[in-house]
Amino acid sequence: MEQPGLEQMLDGQRFPVELLSRGLLLLYAPLGLCLFLLRLFIGAHVFLVSCVLPDCAIRRFLVRVMSSVLGVLVSQSGEPDRALKIYVSNHLTFIDHNVLGLLTSCSTPSVSCPPGFLCWARGFLELGAPGSQSQLQESLKHFLSQTGSSPLLLFPEEETTNGRAGLLHFSSWAFSLSDSVQPVALRVSRPLISVGVWYCEGWSITLSYRRTPPIPLSDYRWLLPVYRSPRESDEDFASRVQKLLAHSLGVHGTRHTAADRAEHIKRRKKEPPPRSSRQNPPTASPAASHMAQRVKEVLPQVPLSVIHQDLALTGCVDATITNLIEGRVPYEPEAPSAGSEAPGRATSNKLIPKGFARRPEDRHLSLQERKEALYDCARRRYLEKYGGVAAAKKKSD
């Protein structure tokens, strides 16, 4: 089964694209602004109550009731195994640990937030200045060995997604702390007026928008505990838990990592605004036009505007061809013109392997075969188009 791409797992914009949803959002905007100001005032009182009262059932009940006024509605199904010390969940927003803290006592370590007031105010467990992964693991093991320590809530994805298409690859370090974990599946729904979670937002923007929609609901479903099999590695253990959570949520478990997500966002930020394939490509230098024409000869179904946009980022014909072949650059194929099909095209397409190879060597060979097949097809087109002219010119000389 083909895994979803990162563009499906991340929301490219904050507001809905449907005309009806945008109309409802526009009508709701004045009421949403009033609710935001009211909830901002109440939120200060919730923060004070959280600071004054110790972590106990009474505090969680009071804060949960007050948070419902803030628009943070939480529900759960099932119960966690209190004997386990590691909770693992999918990651949707930067305040997931705060919301789950309304249901049960748990601590989330600060991985990237430096220690200080902001780290403490956001509800993270302070373990000193962020260091290497091995130092973090040692600090967490020491914390778990202490008597009366609360369970750790970890997010193996390490970054957020929209939760509708797939889960990021689970990092294995979270599963090196214990041989048993308690999975919890998180769903966030925003009925009536849906406001998405934008991939570029920070925790403060997430908190602000969380107070604007009328009824955002977070639903936690506690799954059965998962135990490590004999001689099972951390990577295999993490993969097994990822598949279990993905099946529970009805999404796919992917191999995309947090680093892939960061690279995708970086690329999206550098991309120029999308242009229609019918529009003429932007004015380019003769060298850029020549490079674009070379790509067009290899991939005639790709619009020139898309080729120019990617060449502006890569500056390399081979890199642009690779991006287009691997599907990293979305585009709408153009209808082939009459006589543009070469006899060798069907043969070359058979040489192009499909799917994602597991071994790096196979992926490299797959890419080389694709390039060779495409270049061979382009070479045949060129000879068919210009070979007769060149031969006649040679005879006349």
GROMACS .gro file of N, CA, C and O in nm, residues 15-16 20-29 31-32 189-196 209 212-216:
model
  112
   15PHE      N    1  -0.694   2.843   0.698
   15PHE     CA    2  -0.837   2.848   0.684
   15PHE      C    3  -0.885   2.753   0.575
   15PHE      O    4  -0.810   2.718   0.483
   16PRO      N    5  -1.012   2.708   0.581
   16PRO     CA    6  -1.064   2.613   0.481
   16PRO      C    7  -1.073   2.676   0.344
   16PRO      O    8  -1.083   2.798   0.329
   20LEU      N    9  -1.835   2.757   0.121
   20LEU     CA   10  -1.934   2.756   0.228
   20LEU      C   11  -1.868   2.770   0.365
   20LEU      O   12  -1.914   2.846   0.450
   21SER      N   13  -1.759   2.695   0.385
   21SER     CA   14  -1.689   2.700   0.514
   21SER      C   15  -1.630   2.839   0.538
   21SER      O   16  -1.633   2.891   0.650
   22ARG      N   17  -1.578   2.901   0.433
   22ARG     CA   18  -1.523   3.036   0.449
   22ARG      C   19  -1.633   3.137   0.480
   22ARG      O   20  -1.613   3.230   0.558
   23GLY      N   21  -1.750   3.118   0.419
   23GLY     CA   22  -1.862   3.207   0.449
   23GLY      C   23  -1.908   3.195   0.594
   23GLY      O   24  -1.932   3.296   0.661
   24LEU      N   25  -1.917   3.070   0.643
   24LEU     CA   26  -1.953   3.050   0.783
   24LEU      C   27  -1.848   3.107   0.877
   24LEU      O   28  -1.880   3.164   0.982
   25LEU      N   29  -1.721   3.091   0.839
   25LEU     CA   30  -1.613   3.145   0.923
   25LEU      C   31  -1.619   3.297   0.928
   25LEU      O   32  -1.594   3.358   1.032
   26LEU      N   33  -1.653   3.360   0.816
   26LEU     CA   34  -1.664   3.506   0.812
   26LEU      C   35  -1.780   3.554   0.900
   26LEU      O   36  -1.767   3.654   0.971
   27LEU      N   37  -1.891   3.482   0.898
   27LEU     CA   38  -2.004   3.519   0.982
   27LEU      C   39  -1.973   3.498   1.131
   27LEU      O   40  -2.022   3.572   1.217
   28TYR      N   41  -1.891   3.397   1.158
   28TYR     CA   42  -1.858   3.366   1.297
   28TYR      C   43  -1.748   3.455   1.353
   28TYR      O   44  -1.729   3.463   1.475
   29ALA      N   45  -1.675   3.526   1.268
   29ALA     CA   46  -1.557   3.601   1.310
   29ALA      C   47  -1.586   3.700   1.424
   29ALA      O   48  -1.509   3.704   1.522
   31LEU      N   49  -1.820   3.693   1.662
   31LEU     CA   50  -1.842   3.616   1.783
   31LEU      C   51  -1.714   3.548   1.829
   31LEU      O   52  -1.685   3.541   1.950
   32GLY      N   53  -1.634   3.497   1.734
   32GLY     CA   54  -1.509   3.434   1.769
   32GLY      C   55  -1.412   3.530   1.836
   32GLY      O   56  -1.340   3.492   1.929
  189SER      N   57  -1.120   1.715   1.672
  189SER     CA   58  -1.225   1.752   1.576
  189SER      C   59  -1.271   1.893   1.606
  189SER      O   60  -1.278   1.935   1.722
  190ARG      N   61  -1.303   1.964   1.499
  190ARG     CA   62  -1.354   2.101   1.510
  190ARG      C   63  -1.482   2.111   1.428
  190ARG      O   64  -1.479   2.153   1.314
  191PRO      N   65  -1.596   2.067   1.486
  191PRO     CA   66  -1.720   2.068   1.409
  191PRO      C   67  -1.770   2.209   1.383
  191PRO      O   68  -1.719   2.306   1.440
  192LEU      N   69  -1.871   2.219   1.300
  192LEU     CA   70  -1.934   2.346   1.263
  192LEU      C   71  -1.841   2.432   1.181
  192LEU      O   72  -1.857   2.450   1.062
  193ILE      N   73  -1.738   2.488   1.244
  193ILE     CA   74  -1.644   2.577   1.176
  193ILE      C   75  -1.504   2.521   1.197
  193ILE      O   76  -1.452   2.525   1.308
  194SER      N   77  -1.446   2.468   1.092
  194SER     CA   78  -1.317   2.401   1.103
  194SER      C   79  -1.204   2.500   1.076
  194SER      O   80  -1.202   2.566   0.973
  195VAL      N   81  -1.113   2.509   1.171
  195VAL     CA   82  -0.992   2.590   1.154
  195VAL      C   83  -0.875   2.495   1.166
  195VAL      O   84  -0.854   2.433   1.270
  196GLY      N   85  -0.798   2.478   1.060
  196GLY     CA   86  -0.692   2.379   1.056
  196GLY      C   87  -0.572   2.416   1.141
  196GLY      O   88  -0.559   2.526   1.192
  209TYR      N   89  -0.561   3.011   1.854
  209TYR     CA   90  -0.666   2.960   1.766
  209TYR      C   91  -0.751   2.854   1.836
  209TYR      O   92  -0.865   2.831   1.798
  212THR      N   93  -1.053   3.015   1.979
  212THR     CA   94  -1.143   3.085   1.888
  212THR      C   95  -1.258   2.999   1.839
  212THR      O   96  -1.373   3.042   1.841
  213PRO      N   97  -1.236   2.872   1.790
  213PRO     CA   98  -1.349   2.792   1.743
  213PRO      C   99  -1.448   2.764   1.855
  213PRO      O  100  -1.412   2.763   1.973
  214PRO      N  101  -1.576   2.741   1.822
  214PRO     CA  102  -1.676   2.724   1.926
  214PRO      C  103  -1.662   2.594   2.004
  214PRO      O  104  -1.673   2.594   2.126
  215ILE      N  105  -1.638   2.480   1.937
  215ILE     CA  106  -1.639   2.352   2.007
  215ILE      C  107  -1.524   2.264   1.957
  215ILE      O  108  -1.547   2.166   1.885
  216PRO      N  109  -1.399   2.294   1.989
  216PRO     CA  110  -1.292   2.199   1.956
  216PRO      C  111  -1.292   2.084   2.056
  216PRO      O  112  -1.297   2.106   2.177
   0.00000   0.00000   0.00000
